[in-house]
Amino acid sequence: MRLMPRSFLWRTILMITVPLIVAQVIVANVFFGNHWQRVHSTLARTLAGEITTMMNFVDTDNTDALNAMARDVGINVSINQHLNRPKHNDNDAREMGHLASELSKRMNRHANIYMDKGKRLIFVDVPTNDGQIATFGTSLYRVYSTSTEVFIIWLCGSFLIVLILISPFIVLHTRSIRRIAKAANRFGRGLDAPGFKPSGSREIREAAIAMITMKERLNRYNRTRTDMLNAVSHDLKAPLTRMRLAVETGSATNDELIHDIDRMTEMVNGYLAFARGEMPEIEQSTELPAMLLRIARDAAPKKTIETSFPDAPAQFYARPMALARAFGNIIENAARYAKKKIKITEIDTADQVEVIIEDDGPGIPDDKKADALRPFVRLDNARGRDTGGTGLGLSIAQTAIENHGGQIFLENSDLGGLRVRVVLPM
């Protein structure tokens, strides 16, 4: 038999209500149970003492003292020959148990206790020495306190109030999780979730944002694979056709064929590198200045390289080969288009490392920057027609940076060219 409910809603309600109920039961039984006993015992002893004293006045026929004490303590006293009482008294009732016990200890005669719950009164009948009945009437509250019962009722009421107040919050919390589940189900089937926005607590919103980011990456992955197939078909078909015609017509030269083969080899290597993605690599403590300077010197030996690094560069855990590949693509791209100068800057803060790579080349128009990060897109009009390439450099760099939890931004440089800003978390 399953005792724990399946739904998050009811599990949350149980997690809140069960400890609250247990705490209230312990408090009621341990503390207020003892308190109730002490209060009732004190009240019973006080009233029993007063009745015993007044019975002594009755036995000694001290009427004046009897009336004075009855008036002072608020007890109505009467002496009767006969009373029409119920067949059974209330000596054993829960409210009268302490009083009956105290009276039996203090007097050597049997006292009968009767309650009128409707009027909240009690009557104590005690036989006198001359065969009459002395009746002592007073308020029920003189011997029985209802404050503890009221408090227990309030405990139950407070539990209901807490349950009513927390229920809307739990329902909203659960609704946010349910909306994420529905959206994830639609995303998994390749559909969109119109109107879905992160909502709920911070943790739930973070989960929703992470899921949306994952969906965008999967969509980009699918688009990239489609673009890659189209690019392979388009880019390889042209040189193959040209080579075939050249061979069939006999107009091909070795240099032309070798040039086409080299061009096809470059494209195939680029496609394979992009399709493979990153190989598994263990994270290591990494410093960027030495890596960046080595890549810049290898990529642009004839360009002026200006650097600005911190005196004590930050160390953080990363996959150094993946980062070297990413920064290598960015710096090689800058070296390809720079006229004379490349500037590399590192800015460290408490929670991130920012690397800025700038060149003095032609730059990229603002409306083309988003396309520059797409795979297989070559902005020849903006960056020159004779640069070649497969359009994968910045896309591969973006994938590696995002796999480290970072971001890459394309901006305009003060040098006149492109400014690539990479932000990596510590």
PDB file of C-alpha atoms in Angstrom, residues 147-270:
ATOM      1  CA  SER A 147      -9.093  28.176  28.781  1.00  0.00           C
ATOM      2  CA  THR A 148      -7.102  25.090  27.878  1.00  0.00           C
ATOM      3  CA  GLU A 149      -9.922  23.725  25.753  1.00  0.00           C
ATOM      4  CA  VAL A 150     -10.152  27.073  24.021  1.00  0.00           C
ATOM      5  CA  PHE A 151      -6.423  26.980  23.416  1.00  0.00           C
ATOM      6  CA  ILE A 152      -6.611  23.485  21.936  1.00  0.00           C
ATOM      7  CA  ILE A 153      -9.437  24.677  19.690  1.00  0.00           C
ATOM      8  CA  TRP A 154      -7.252  27.616  18.723  1.00  0.00           C
ATOM      9  CA  LEU A 155      -4.400  25.226  17.899  1.00  0.00           C
ATOM     10  CA  CYS A 156      -6.683  23.356  15.534  1.00  0.00           C
ATOM     11  CA  GLY A 157      -7.974  26.635  14.127  1.00  0.00           C
ATOM     12  CA  SER A 158      -4.447  27.960  13.616  1.00  0.00           C
ATOM     13  CA  PHE A 159      -3.582  24.769  11.752  1.00  0.00           C
ATOM     14  CA  LEU A 160      -6.523  25.331   9.411  1.00  0.00           C
ATOM     15  CA  ILE A 161      -5.543  28.985   8.964  1.00  0.00           C
ATOM     16  CA  VAL A 162      -1.956  28.019   8.100  1.00  0.00           C
ATOM     17  CA  LEU A 163      -3.227  25.393   5.683  1.00  0.00           C
ATOM     18  CA  ILE A 164      -5.544  27.893   3.990  1.00  0.00           C
ATOM     19  CA  LEU A 165      -2.794  30.511   3.725  1.00  0.00           C
ATOM     20  CA  ILE A 166      -0.092  28.227   2.343  1.00  0.00           C
ATOM     21  CA  SER A 167      -2.334  26.370  -0.095  1.00  0.00           C
ATOM     22  CA  PRO A 168      -2.394  29.156  -2.752  1.00  0.00           C
ATOM     23  CA  PHE A 169       1.401  29.451  -2.646  1.00  0.00           C
ATOM     24  CA  ILE A 170       1.856  25.700  -2.951  1.00  0.00           C
ATOM     25  CA  VAL A 171      -0.639  25.575  -5.816  1.00  0.00           C
ATOM     26  CA  LEU A 172       1.190  28.390  -7.650  1.00  0.00           C
ATOM     27  CA  HIS A 173       4.520  26.663  -6.978  1.00  0.00           C
ATOM     28  CA  THR A 174       3.186  23.380  -8.327  1.00  0.00           C
ATOM     29  CA  ARG A 175       1.580  25.076 -11.320  1.00  0.00           C
ATOM     30  CA  SER A 176       4.953  26.544 -12.328  1.00  0.00           C
ATOM     31  CA  ILE A 177       6.557  23.095 -12.205  1.00  0.00           C
ATOM     32  CA  ARG A 178       3.658  21.593 -14.156  1.00  0.00           C
ATOM     33  CA  ARG A 179       4.013  24.303 -16.835  1.00  0.00           C
ATOM     34  CA  ILE A 180       7.721  23.479 -17.164  1.00  0.00           C
ATOM     35  CA  ALA A 181       6.872  19.786 -17.561  1.00  0.00           C
ATOM     36  CA  LYS A 182       4.302  20.529 -20.285  1.00  0.00           C
ATOM     37  CA  ALA A 183       6.703  22.852 -22.103  1.00  0.00           C
ATOM     38  CA  ALA A 184       9.514  20.282 -21.877  1.00  0.00           C
ATOM     39  CA  ASN A 185       7.191  17.646 -23.299  1.00  0.00           C
ATOM     40  CA  ARG A 186       6.367  19.900 -26.264  1.00  0.00           C
ATOM     41  CA  PHE A 187      10.031  20.813 -26.736  1.00  0.00           C
ATOM     42  CA  GLY A 188      10.911  17.121 -26.742  1.00  0.00           C
ATOM     43  CA  ARG A 189       8.487  16.561 -29.625  1.00  0.00           C
ATOM     44  CA  GLY A 190      10.030  19.399 -31.620  1.00  0.00           C
ATOM     45  CA  LEU A 191       7.149  21.803 -30.943  1.00  0.00           C
ATOM     46  CA  ASP A 192       7.073  25.293 -29.503  1.00  0.00           C
ATOM     47  CA  ALA A 193       5.269  26.233 -26.290  1.00  0.00           C
ATOM     48  CA  PRO A 194       3.447  29.494 -27.087  1.00  0.00           C
ATOM     49  CA  GLY A 195       3.131  31.813 -24.126  1.00  0.00           C
ATOM     50  CA  PHE A 196       5.546  29.870 -21.928  1.00  0.00           C
ATOM     51  CA  LYS A 197       7.542  32.175 -19.689  1.00  0.00           C
ATOM     52  CA  PRO A 198       9.630  31.401 -16.601  1.00  0.00           C
ATOM     53  CA  SER A 199       7.567  31.944 -13.442  1.00  0.00           C
ATOM     54  CA  GLY A 200       7.514  30.880  -9.815  1.00  0.00           C
ATOM     55  CA  SER A 201      10.378  30.904  -7.345  1.00  0.00           C
ATOM     56  CA  ARG A 202      13.924  31.785  -8.337  1.00  0.00           C
ATOM     57  CA  GLU A 203      15.007  28.146  -8.567  1.00  0.00           C
ATOM     58  CA  ILE A 204      12.033  27.241 -10.771  1.00  0.00           C
ATOM     59  CA  ARG A 205      12.675  30.253 -13.031  1.00  0.00           C
ATOM     60  CA  GLU A 206      16.324  29.231 -13.323  1.00  0.00           C
ATOM     61  CA  ALA A 207      15.247  25.723 -14.324  1.00  0.00           C
ATOM     62  CA  ALA A 208      12.831  27.151 -16.913  1.00  0.00           C
ATOM     63  CA  ILE A 209      15.510  29.480 -18.305  1.00  0.00           C
ATOM     64  CA  ALA A 210      17.973  26.571 -18.504  1.00  0.00           C
ATOM     65  CA  MET A 211      15.368  24.522 -20.391  1.00  0.00           C
ATOM     66  CA  ILE A 212      14.697  27.377 -22.840  1.00  0.00           C
ATOM     67  CA  THR A 213      18.441  27.774 -23.363  1.00  0.00           C
ATOM     68  CA  MET A 214      18.757  24.040 -23.967  1.00  0.00           C
ATOM     69  CA  LYS A 215      15.943  24.205 -26.531  1.00  0.00           C
ATOM     70  CA  GLU A 216      17.631  27.088 -28.334  1.00  0.00           C
ATOM     71  CA  ARG A 217      20.906  25.167 -28.434  1.00  0.00           C
ATOM     72  CA  LEU A 218      19.172  22.073 -29.767  1.00  0.00           C
ATOM     73  CA  ASN A 219      17.426  24.154 -32.425  1.00  0.00           C
ATOM     74  CA  ARG A 220      20.718  25.732 -33.368  1.00  0.00           C
ATOM     75  CA  TYR A 221      22.304  22.281 -33.446  1.00  0.00           C
ATOM     76  CA  ASN A 222      19.632  21.034 -35.846  1.00  0.00           C
ATOM     77  CA  ARG A 223      19.933  24.146 -38.016  1.00  0.00           C
ATOM     78  CA  THR A 224      23.689  23.743 -37.996  1.00  0.00           C
ATOM     79  CA  ARG A 225      23.501  20.150 -39.168  1.00  0.00           C
ATOM     80  CA  THR A 226      21.120  21.141 -41.949  1.00  0.00           C
ATOM     81  CA  ASP A 227      23.370  24.048 -42.930  1.00  0.00           C
ATOM     82  CA  MET A 228      26.372  21.737 -42.888  1.00  0.00           C
ATOM     83  CA  LEU A 229      24.741  19.287 -45.285  1.00  0.00           C
ATOM     84  CA  ASN A 230      23.754  22.126 -47.578  1.00  0.00           C
ATOM     85  CA  ALA A 231      27.240  23.610 -47.375  1.00  0.00           C
ATOM     86  CA  VAL A 232      28.928  20.293 -48.087  1.00  0.00           C
ATOM     87  CA  SER A 233      26.683  19.763 -51.092  1.00  0.00           C
ATOM     88  CA  HIS A 234      27.223  23.287 -52.427  1.00  0.00           C
ATOM     89  CA  ASP A 235      30.888  23.887 -51.627  1.00  0.00           C
ATOM     90  CA  LEU A 236      32.188  20.497 -52.764  1.00  0.00           C
ATOM     91  CA  LYS A 237      30.013  20.249 -55.841  1.00  0.00           C
ATOM     92  CA  ALA A 238      31.501  23.336 -57.494  1.00  0.00           C
ATOM     93  CA  PRO A 239      35.221  22.327 -57.408  1.00  0.00           C
ATOM     94  CA  LEU A 240      34.378  18.712 -58.267  1.00  0.00           C
ATOM     95  CA  THR A 241      32.416  19.849 -61.318  1.00  0.00           C
ATOM     96  CA  ARG A 242      35.214  22.199 -62.325  1.00  0.00           C
ATOM     97  CA  MET A 243      37.816  19.456 -61.947  1.00  0.00           C
ATOM     98  CA  ARG A 244      35.711  16.993 -63.931  1.00  0.00           C
ATOM     99  CA  LEU A 245      35.239  19.451 -66.813  1.00  0.00           C
ATOM    100  CA  ALA A 246      38.920  20.336 -66.762  1.00  0.00           C
ATOM    101  CA  VAL A 247      39.939  16.685 -66.937  1.00  0.00           C
ATOM    102  CA  GLU A 248      37.404  15.826 -69.659  1.00  0.00           C
ATOM    103  CA  THR A 249      38.390  18.772 -71.832  1.00  0.00           C
ATOM    104  CA  GLY A 250      42.086  18.269 -71.195  1.00  0.00           C
ATOM    105  CA  SER A 251      42.533  21.861 -70.037  1.00  0.00           C
ATOM    106  CA  ALA A 252      43.484  20.994 -66.445  1.00  0.00           C
ATOM    107  CA  THR A 253      46.909  21.816 -65.110  1.00  0.00           C
ATOM    108  CA  ASN A 254      48.549  20.307 -62.099  1.00  0.00           C
ATOM    109  CA  ASP A 255      48.608  23.623 -60.241  1.00  0.00           C
ATOM    110  CA  GLU A 256      44.890  24.184 -60.805  1.00  0.00           C
ATOM    111  CA  LEU A 257      43.996  20.647 -59.713  1.00  0.00           C
ATOM    112  CA  ILE A 258      46.229  20.896 -56.638  1.00  0.00           C
ATOM    113  CA  HIS A 259      44.638  24.251 -55.767  1.00  0.00           C
ATOM    114  CA  ASP A 260      41.153  22.735 -55.990  1.00  0.00           C
ATOM    115  CA  ILE A 261      42.246  19.690 -53.973  1.00  0.00           C
ATOM    116  CA  ASP A 262      43.773  21.914 -51.271  1.00  0.00           C
ATOM    117  CA  ARG A 263      40.610  23.972 -51.173  1.00  0.00           C
ATOM    118  CA  MET A 264      38.445  20.851 -50.836  1.00  0.00           C
ATOM    119  CA  THR A 265      40.764  19.439 -48.158  1.00  0.00           C
ATOM    120  CA  GLU A 266      40.476  22.671 -46.159  1.00  0.00           C
ATOM    121  CA  MET A 267      36.684  22.578 -46.372  1.00  0.00           C
ATOM    122  CA  VAL A 268      36.445  18.879 -45.481  1.00  0.00           C
ATOM    123  CA  ASN A 269      38.752  19.349 -42.481  1.00  0.00           C
ATOM    124  CA  GLY A 270      36.616  22.258 -41.330  1.00  0.00           C
TER     125      GLY A 270
END
